[in-house]
Each structure stands twice: as C-alpha cells, then as structure tokens.
Amino acid sequence: MKQVLISILCVAYMMAATGIMRAQDQQRKVTPVKPSTNKVLTPPKGTDEKIIQQYLSGDSAQARAQERKDSLAKIYPRYPKLTELSLGLNFGDAIVMAFGQKYSSFGVSATLNMWNRFQPMMELGIGRAKDTPDDMDYTYSGKIAPYVKIGANYNFLFKSEPRYQLYAGVRLGFSTFKYDINDIVINNPYWGEYQNLQLKGLSSNALWGEALAGLKVNIASNWSLGWEVKFHGIFKYKKSENGKPWYIPGYGTRNGKWAFGLSLYYTIPLSRDRWPVKEEKKKK
C-alpha cells in the first residue's frame, strides 16, 4: 500500500513540475522585444547629396536641421553684403515749380545697398526761394545755400530683385543759409505816410528730422525712378532779431510738415551676382 502511495505522489510531482516549466516557456514567448533604434530614415526626393550622406550615416537629426536651413535660405536669399551703389538726382521741386511753387531744392545722393535690406545714404544739395506773399507788403529772397542729409532705409522687398524696392527710412538734415526781406512797407495812416525798408544779409541755420516711405522701380538697364513721401519737423533753428526764416534749403517752408520727392537713380552693381542664382541655373 505504501509503494502505491509513493508512486502516486511521484507521478503528481512530475506532472506539477512539467506544468511550471511549460508556463515559464510560454511567458518568455509573449514578452515583447525592444525594437531596434538604428533605423535609417529615407530622405525626401530631391534632397542634396550631402544631406543624403547624413541620412545614410544614421544622423537623421542633423540631416533634418540642414534641410530646414536650406529651405530658409530659399525663402530668405542671402545677398552679397555690398549689393550695389545707387547715385540719385532729386528733381521733384523742378516739376512742382511749374505749378507755382516759389522755392526749390536740388540734391544728389549716394545710397549703399547692403544685403538688399539695409541702406545707409547721404544727400548733398542746394536750395533757394523768392516769394511775395499775397496781401503782404514784403518780398522774401532766400539766397542759394547748401544742405546735407544723412540717414538709412529699410527695404521691405529684400527677398526680391534689387531693381524693385519698397522702403521706409529716416533722415537727419542740416543747412546754414542767408536771406533778405525786401520792399517792406510800413504805413502811417494818421500822417498818411509810409516807409520802405530793406533787411539784407540775415543769416540762420536749421537742424531737422524726416520719416519717409518710398518706392523705387527699374525703367531701363541700370536706371531707376524713385518716389518718396516725407513727414518732417524742425528740431531747432536760429532766429533773427528782425524775424524768422520762411524757407530752409533741403527742408521747405518752415511751417510745412509734408513733402514729396522724385529722383532719378543710376545703380552700380558691387557684386557679379546682383541677386541669388536659382537652383535650376546652378545645375546647368
């Protein structure tokens, strides 16, 4: 009887051990395997050869960063630092004088285009005036005098060809000048007499600032036309004991706030590539 019980216990033990081993084998089979992290991503079609090599080497992060950099270069093309130099002649007052304006300024300017975006400039010119205001008993004569302006523009069309520009700018101007006030009539109604006075050689100077918006378009070869609308104000000016200057060379009338400019430009390229070459042309 004891032998039968011992045999039964041995069989039961062997069956239990076999079940445990099968459960362990099944658990090992369902355990997930960690996927490989060395998968090489396929580069997009048309990718540069250097970027493809980065993909093949497994450096996908660096390849994608380079792709973003190249795409930004296409959107924001990198022009030469010294793109071009434009020489201008401001002749807007010559046209307005034909419609009765009594003063004029003529200037020549030099504008340096950097990266087709930032444009420092300088303008030198002369101005004069002569007017007898309506209902006034005097004549104002502003002698020919020089003026100078310095400033800069910002080209909003920096992604386009330099031949076409839409810009905003600021200017700082200065002029020193002389003027006469002639034929001043002073009436004395009590005595019925009058006096005629002449104020000669009055001198003054002025410092002013300008904010402007402009448009420049190519008309033929290296020639362009430019239009500007200016808002300006006087910082300070020298007053005379006998009155205030009516006209300031390069500025206009002392109380004026708005002005208009028209200029003819000749542009000198400072780089062989005036604007970036397209990818199709480079491949050819």
mmCIF file of C-alpha atoms in Angstrom:
data_model
loop_
_atom_site.group_PDB
_atom_site.id
_atom_site.type_symbol
_atom_site.label_atom_id
_atom_site.label_comp_id
_atom_site.label_asym_id
_atom_site.label_seq_id
_atom_site.Cartn_x
_atom_site.Cartn_y
_atom_site.Cartn_z
ATOM 1 C CA MET A 1 0.000 0.000 0.000
ATOM 2 C CA LYS A 2 2.862 2.327 0.847
ATOM 3 C CA GLN A 3 4.501 1.689 -2.500
ATOM 4 C CA VAL A 4 1.250 2.610 -4.335
ATOM 5 C CA LEU A 5 1.009 5.922 -2.422
ATOM 6 C CA ILE A 6 4.658 6.727 -3.126
ATOM 7 C CA SER A 7 4.143 6.032 -6.841
ATOM 8 C CA ILE A 8 1.078 8.299 -6.940
ATOM 9 C CA LEU A 9 2.975 11.154 -5.217
ATOM 10 C CA CYS A 10 5.918 10.830 -7.623
ATOM 11 C CA VAL A 11 3.622 10.997 -10.653
ATOM 12 C CA ALA A 12 1.843 14.060 -9.210
ATOM 13 C CA TYR A 13 5.153 15.816 -8.530
ATOM 14 C CA MET A 14 6.407 15.159 -12.065
ATOM 15 C CA MET A 15 3.153 16.484 -13.565
ATOM 16 C CA ALA A 16 3.341 19.670 -11.472
ATOM 17 C CA ALA A 17 6.987 20.280 -12.436
ATOM 18 C CA THR A 18 6.166 19.795 -16.125
ATOM 19 C CA GLY A 19 3.302 22.359 -15.898
ATOM 20 C CA ILE A 20 5.552 25.003 -14.278
ATOM 21 C CA MET A 21 8.189 24.578 -16.998
ATOM 22 C CA ARG A 22 5.565 24.965 -19.760
ATOM 23 C CA ALA A 23 4.201 28.164 -18.122
ATOM 24 C CA GLN A 24 7.699 29.652 -17.961
ATOM 25 C CA ASP A 25 8.327 28.866 -21.650
ATOM 26 C CA GLN A 26 5.002 30.454 -22.629
ATOM 27 C CA GLN A 27 5.792 33.625 -20.621
ATOM 28 C CA ARG A 28 9.170 34.023 -22.402
ATOM 29 C CA LYS A 29 7.473 33.735 -25.806
ATOM 30 C CA VAL A 30 4.927 36.586 -25.191
ATOM 31 C CA THR A 31 7.412 39.025 -23.683
ATOM 32 C CA PRO A 32 7.744 41.984 -26.187
ATOM 33 C CA VAL A 33 11.117 42.546 -27.782
ATOM 34 C CA LYS A 34 12.554 46.119 -27.775
ATOM 35 C CA PRO A 35 12.654 47.416 -31.381
ATOM 36 C CA SER A 36 15.910 48.491 -32.987
ATOM 37 C CA THR A 37 16.772 52.222 -32.721
ATOM 38 C CA ASN A 38 19.239 52.204 -35.637
ATOM 39 C CA LYS A 39 16.631 52.510 -38.393
ATOM 40 C CA VAL A 40 17.826 54.761 -41.254
ATOM 41 C CA LEU A 41 15.135 57.210 -42.466
ATOM 42 C CA THR A 42 14.640 57.650 -46.189
ATOM 43 C CA PRO A 43 15.500 61.232 -47.354
ATOM 44 C CA PRO A 44 12.842 63.157 -49.325
ATOM 45 C CA LYS A 45 13.058 63.210 -53.099
ATOM 46 C CA GLY A 46 15.378 65.866 -54.499
ATOM 47 C CA THR A 47 17.497 66.126 -51.316
ATOM 48 C CA ASP A 48 21.043 67.441 -51.635
ATOM 49 C CA GLU A 49 23.797 64.794 -51.803
ATOM 50 C CA LYS A 50 25.456 65.943 -48.565
ATOM 51 C CA ILE A 51 22.182 65.585 -46.684
ATOM 52 C CA ILE A 52 21.648 62.127 -48.183
ATOM 53 C CA GLN A 53 25.032 61.039 -46.792
ATOM 54 C CA GLN A 54 23.948 62.243 -43.366
ATOM 55 C CA TYR A 55 20.775 60.138 -43.639
ATOM 56 C CA LEU A 56 22.786 57.067 -44.680
ATOM 57 C CA SER A 57 25.173 57.523 -41.754
ATOM 58 C CA GLY A 58 22.187 57.414 -39.409
ATOM 59 C CA ASP A 59 22.425 61.102 -38.371
ATOM 60 C CA SER A 60 18.808 61.931 -39.222
ATOM 61 C CA ALA A 61 18.556 64.818 -36.746
ATOM 62 C CA GLN A 62 21.494 66.678 -38.335
ATOM 63 C CA ALA A 63 20.126 65.963 -41.821
ATOM 64 C CA ARG A 64 16.731 67.432 -40.941
ATOM 65 C CA ALA A 65 18.360 70.518 -39.381
ATOM 66 C CA GLN A 66 20.337 71.072 -42.587
ATOM 67 C CA GLU A 67 17.146 70.706 -44.634
ATOM 68 C CA ARG A 68 15.464 73.427 -42.575
ATOM 69 C CA LYS A 69 18.479 75.692 -43.028
ATOM 70 C CA ASP A 70 18.453 75.173 -46.795
ATOM 71 C CA SER A 71 14.715 75.826 -47.016
ATOM 72 C CA LEU A 72 15.123 79.113 -45.099
ATOM 73 C CA ALA A 73 17.925 80.100 -47.480
ATOM 74 C CA LYS A 74 15.489 79.713 -50.380
ATOM 75 C CA ILE A 75 12.837 81.789 -48.622
ATOM 76 C CA TYR A 76 15.292 84.435 -47.380
ATOM 77 C CA PRO A 77 18.037 84.557 -50.026
ATOM 78 C CA ARG A 78 21.453 85.725 -48.886
ATOM 79 C CA TYR A 79 22.547 88.681 -50.987
ATOM 80 C CA PRO A 80 26.136 89.980 -51.001
ATOM 81 C CA LYS A 81 26.983 92.335 -48.137
ATOM 82 C CA LEU A 82 27.715 95.144 -50.607
ATOM 83 C CA THR A 83 24.978 94.542 -53.160
ATOM 84 C CA GLU A 84 25.030 97.812 -55.117
ATOM 85 C CA LEU A 85 25.546 101.588 -55.025
ATOM 86 C CA SER A 86 22.854 103.967 -56.306
ATOM 87 C CA LEU A 87 23.579 107.575 -57.306
ATOM 88 C CA GLY A 88 20.476 109.762 -57.361
ATOM 89 C CA LEU A 89 19.343 113.176 -58.565
ATOM 90 C CA ASN A 90 16.366 114.734 -56.758
ATOM 91 C CA PHE A 91 14.424 116.891 -59.212
ATOM 92 C CA GLY A 92 10.904 116.820 -57.768
ATOM 93 C CA ASP A 93 10.850 120.565 -56.993
ATOM 94 C CA ALA A 94 11.544 121.388 -60.647
ATOM 95 C CA ILE A 95 8.179 119.835 -61.547
ATOM 96 C CA VAL A 96 6.268 121.432 -58.664
ATOM 97 C CA MET A 97 7.680 124.884 -59.508
ATOM 98 C CA ALA A 98 5.881 124.658 -62.847
ATOM 99 C CA PHE A 99 2.626 124.734 -60.859
ATOM 100 C CA GLY A 100 3.538 127.894 -58.934
ATOM 101 C CA GLN A 101 5.814 126.825 -56.089
ATOM 102 C CA LYS A 102 8.161 129.682 -55.105
ATOM 103 C CA TYR A 103 11.074 127.665 -53.702
ATOM 104 C CA SER A 104 13.176 124.692 -54.776
ATOM 105 C CA SER A 105 15.848 122.259 -53.626
ATOM 106 C CA PHE A 106 18.038 120.065 -55.821
ATOM 107 C CA GLY A 107 20.257 117.338 -54.413
ATOM 108 C CA VAL A 108 22.473 114.419 -55.347
ATOM 109 C CA SER A 109 22.535 111.301 -53.189
ATOM 110 C CA ALA A 110 24.543 108.114 -52.718
ATOM 111 C CA THR A 111 22.813 105.022 -51.299
ATOM 112 C CA LEU A 112 24.697 101.841 -50.396
ATOM 113 C CA ASN A 113 22.559 98.698 -50.576
ATOM 114 C CA MET A 114 23.723 96.075 -48.011
ATOM 115 C CA TRP A 115 22.265 92.551 -48.188
ATOM 116 C CA ASN A 116 19.488 94.148 -50.281
ATOM 117 C CA ARG A 117 17.948 95.194 -46.957
ATOM 118 C CA PHE A 118 19.811 97.932 -45.046
ATOM 119 C CA GLN A 119 20.691 101.083 -46.997
ATOM 120 C CA PRO A 120 22.762 103.897 -45.440
ATOM 121 C CA MET A 121 22.682 107.072 -47.534
ATOM 122 C CA MET A 122 23.883 110.670 -47.824
ATOM 123 C CA GLU A 123 22.478 113.606 -49.801
ATOM 124 C CA LEU A 124 24.097 116.941 -50.657
ATOM 125 C CA GLY A 125 22.211 119.760 -52.335
ATOM 126 C CA ILE A 126 21.319 123.419 -52.671
ATOM 127 C CA GLY A 127 18.112 125.397 -52.255
ATOM 128 C CA ARG A 128 16.716 128.862 -52.878
ATOM 129 C CA ALA A 129 13.430 130.777 -52.566
ATOM 130 C CA LYS A 130 11.762 134.014 -53.685
ATOM 131 C CA ASP A 131 8.189 134.923 -52.907
ATOM 132 C CA THR A 132 5.906 137.888 -52.302
ATOM 133 C CA PRO A 133 3.030 136.519 -50.225
ATOM 134 C CA ASP A 134 -0.472 137.615 -51.122
ATOM 135 C CA ASP A 135 -1.704 140.599 -49.105
ATOM 136 C CA MET A 136 1.772 141.108 -47.648
ATOM 137 C CA ASP A 137 3.969 144.159 -48.163
ATOM 138 C CA TYR A 138 7.353 142.455 -48.459
ATOM 139 C CA THR A 139 9.376 140.102 -50.662
ATOM 140 C CA TYR A 140 11.313 137.167 -49.196
ATOM 141 C CA SER A 141 14.528 136.236 -51.043
ATOM 142 C CA GLY A 142 16.399 133.159 -49.879
ATOM 143 C CA LYS A 143 19.865 133.030 -51.402
ATOM 144 C CA ILE A 144 21.296 129.823 -52.838
ATOM 145 C CA ALA A 145 22.589 127.800 -49.888
ATOM 146 C CA PRO A 146 23.771 124.218 -49.252
ATOM 147 C CA TYR A 147 22.221 121.470 -47.172
ATOM 148 C CA VAL A 148 23.216 117.939 -46.149
ATOM 149 C CA LYS A 149 21.205 114.882 -45.118
ATOM 150 C CA ILE A 150 22.303 111.549 -43.689
ATOM 151 C CA GLY A 151 20.132 108.546 -42.906
ATOM 152 C CA ALA A 152 19.174 104.996 -43.830
ATOM 153 C CA ASN A 153 16.419 102.957 -45.494
ATOM 154 C CA TYR A 154 14.986 99.510 -44.824
ATOM 155 C CA ASN A 155 13.902 97.615 -47.947
ATOM 156 C CA PHE A 156 10.766 95.523 -47.327
ATOM 157 C CA LEU A 157 11.217 93.719 -50.676
ATOM 158 C CA PHE A 158 14.596 92.266 -49.687
ATOM 159 C CA LYS A 159 13.559 88.828 -50.988
ATOM 160 C CA SER A 160 13.026 90.236 -54.491
ATOM 161 C CA GLU A 161 15.439 91.612 -57.069
ATOM 162 C CA PRO A 162 17.143 94.868 -56.015
ATOM 163 C CA ARG A 163 15.740 96.607 -59.091
ATOM 164 C CA TYR A 164 12.388 96.942 -57.296
ATOM 165 C CA GLN A 165 12.228 98.288 -53.742
ATOM 166 C CA LEU A 166 9.589 99.384 -51.241
ATOM 167 C CA TYR A 167 11.245 101.025 -48.262
ATOM 168 C CA ALA A 168 10.908 103.216 -45.178
ATOM 169 C CA GLY A 169 13.643 105.488 -43.897
ATOM 170 C CA VAL A 170 14.794 108.258 -41.604
ATOM 171 C CA ARG A 171 16.903 111.360 -42.283
ATOM 172 C CA LEU A 172 18.757 113.992 -40.282
ATOM 173 C CA GLY A 173 19.227 117.265 -42.174
ATOM 174 C CA PHE A 174 21.185 120.490 -41.616
ATOM 175 C CA SER A 175 21.528 123.758 -43.526
ATOM 176 C CA THR A 176 23.119 127.147 -42.986
ATOM 177 C CA PHE A 177 21.798 129.965 -45.175
ATOM 178 C CA LYS A 178 21.165 133.690 -45.671
ATOM 179 C CA TYR A 179 18.099 135.591 -46.780
ATOM 180 C CA ASP A 180 16.810 139.114 -47.499
ATOM 181 C CA ILE A 181 13.457 140.688 -46.755
ATOM 182 C CA ASN A 182 12.915 143.498 -49.288
ATOM 183 C CA ASP A 183 10.276 146.108 -50.027
ATOM 184 C CA ILE A 184 8.852 146.163 -46.511
ATOM 185 C CA VAL A 185 6.145 148.820 -46.496
ATOM 186 C CA ILE A 186 5.144 150.421 -43.194
ATOM 187 C CA ASN A 187 2.074 152.648 -43.426
ATOM 188 C CA ASN A 188 1.240 155.511 -41.070
ATOM 189 C CA PRO A 189 -2.497 156.134 -41.529
ATOM 190 C CA TYR A 190 -2.510 159.149 -39.198
ATOM 191 C CA TRP A 191 0.040 161.141 -41.184
ATOM 192 C CA GLY A 192 -0.716 159.431 -44.481
ATOM 193 C CA GLU A 193 2.888 158.441 -44.930
ATOM 194 C CA TYR A 194 4.694 155.177 -45.479
ATOM 195 C CA GLN A 195 8.254 153.845 -45.207
ATOM 196 C CA ASN A 196 10.079 151.317 -47.360
ATOM 197 C CA LEU A 197 12.617 149.146 -45.504
ATOM 198 C CA GLN A 198 15.187 146.599 -46.673
ATOM 199 C CA LEU A 199 16.616 143.867 -44.415
ATOM 200 C CA LYS A 200 19.752 142.492 -46.061
ATOM 201 C CA GLY A 201 22.046 139.586 -45.240
ATOM 202 C CA LEU A 202 20.020 137.919 -42.476
ATOM 203 C CA SER A 203 21.557 134.572 -41.532
ATOM 204 C CA SER A 204 20.202 131.394 -39.980
ATOM 205 C CA ASN A 205 20.744 127.641 -39.689
ATOM 206 C CA ALA A 206 18.423 124.731 -39.005
ATOM 207 C CA LEU A 207 18.509 121.094 -37.890
ATOM 208 C CA TRP A 208 15.580 118.803 -38.722
ATOM 209 C CA GLY A 209 14.484 115.182 -38.968
ATOM 210 C CA GLU A 210 12.458 113.231 -41.532
ATOM 211 C CA ALA A 211 10.495 109.966 -41.653
ATOM 212 C CA LEU A 212 9.637 108.744 -45.135
ATOM 213 C CA ALA A 213 8.245 105.952 -47.294
ATOM 214 C CA GLY A 214 9.486 105.345 -50.826
ATOM 215 C CA LEU A 215 9.175 103.227 -53.957
ATOM 216 C CA LYS A 216 11.927 102.515 -56.490
ATOM 217 C CA VAL A 217 11.373 100.830 -59.858
ATOM 218 C CA ASN A 218 13.693 99.963 -62.731
ATOM 219 C CA ILE A 219 12.932 101.752 -66.018
ATOM 220 C CA ALA A 220 15.849 100.741 -68.287
ATOM 221 C CA SER A 221 19.159 98.929 -67.789
ATOM 222 C CA ASN A 222 20.727 100.427 -64.620
ATOM 223 C CA TRP A 223 18.345 103.435 -64.488
ATOM 224 C CA SER A 224 15.512 103.676 -61.963
ATOM 225 C CA LEU A 225 12.913 106.161 -60.754
ATOM 226 C CA GLY A 226 12.065 106.722 -57.107
ATOM 227 C CA TRP A 227 9.169 108.414 -55.312
ATOM 228 C CA GLU A 228 9.166 109.469 -51.637
ATOM 229 C CA VAL A 229 6.579 110.905 -49.245
ATOM 230 C CA LYS A 230 8.138 112.631 -46.215
ATOM 231 C CA PHE A 231 6.912 113.807 -42.837
ATOM 232 C CA HIS A 232 9.410 116.154 -41.228
ATOM 233 C CA GLY A 233 9.870 118.530 -38.313
ATOM 234 C CA ILE A 234 12.459 121.095 -37.190
ATOM 235 C CA PHE A 235 14.487 120.336 -34.067
ATOM 236 C CA LYS A 236 15.937 123.825 -33.787
ATOM 237 C CA TYR A 237 16.757 126.889 -35.917
ATOM 238 C CA LYS A 238 18.444 130.241 -35.463
ATOM 239 C CA LYS A 239 16.112 133.218 -35.129
ATOM 240 C CA SER A 240 16.965 136.714 -36.311
ATOM 241 C CA GLU A 241 16.250 139.891 -34.352
ATOM 242 C CA ASN A 242 14.160 141.065 -37.297
ATOM 243 C CA GLY A 243 12.162 137.896 -37.933
ATOM 244 C CA LYS A 244 12.155 134.185 -38.654
ATOM 245 C CA PRO A 245 13.253 132.452 -41.880
ATOM 246 C CA TRP A 246 10.364 131.471 -44.114
ATOM 247 C CA TYR A 247 12.290 128.892 -46.162
ATOM 248 C CA ILE A 248 15.002 126.344 -45.231
ATOM 249 C CA PRO A 249 17.089 124.742 -48.036
ATOM 250 C CA GLY A 250 16.511 120.987 -48.235
ATOM 251 C CA TYR A 251 13.507 121.225 -45.944
ATOM 252 C CA GLY A 252 10.950 123.599 -47.440
ATOM 253 C CA THR A 253 8.816 126.215 -45.734
ATOM 254 C CA ARG A 254 9.421 126.495 -42.014
ATOM 255 C CA ASN A 255 5.851 125.548 -41.013
ATOM 256 C CA GLY A 256 5.497 122.730 -43.556
ATOM 257 C CA LYS A 257 5.112 119.149 -42.301
ATOM 258 C CA TRP A 258 4.812 117.130 -45.519
ATOM 259 C CA ALA A 259 6.998 116.967 -48.621
ATOM 260 C CA PHE A 260 7.247 114.953 -51.832
ATOM 261 C CA GLY A 261 10.394 113.757 -53.616
ATOM 262 C CA LEU A 262 11.114 112.427 -57.102
ATOM 263 C CA SER A 263 14.577 111.114 -58.035
ATOM 264 C CA LEU A 264 16.396 109.512 -60.941
ATOM 265 C CA TYR A 265 18.912 106.806 -59.968
ATOM 266 C CA TYR A 266 21.838 105.135 -61.673
ATOM 267 C CA THR A 267 22.815 101.860 -60.000
ATOM 268 C CA ILE A 268 26.336 100.399 -59.950
ATOM 269 C CA PRO A 269 26.441 96.663 -59.063
ATOM 270 C CA LEU A 270 29.083 95.829 -56.449
ATOM 271 C CA SER A 271 28.858 92.058 -56.935
ATOM 272 C CA ARG A 272 28.827 89.815 -60.007
ATOM 273 C CA ASP A 273 25.641 88.167 -58.775
ATOM 274 C CA ARG A 274 23.195 91.023 -58.295
ATOM 275 C CA TRP A 275 20.724 88.556 -56.769
ATOM 276 C CA PRO A 276 20.878 84.836 -55.887
ATOM 277 C CA VAL A 277 21.057 82.374 -58.798
ATOM 278 C CA LYS A 278 18.187 79.883 -58.919
ATOM 279 C CA GLU A 279 18.895 76.203 -58.324
ATOM 280 C CA GLU A 280 17.992 75.294 -61.930
ATOM 281 C CA LYS A 281 20.648 77.630 -63.293
ATOM 282 C CA LYS A 282 23.288 76.291 -60.896
ATOM 283 C CA LYS A 283 22.707 72.682 -62.046
ATOM 284 C CA LYS A 284 23.165 73.694 -65.706
#
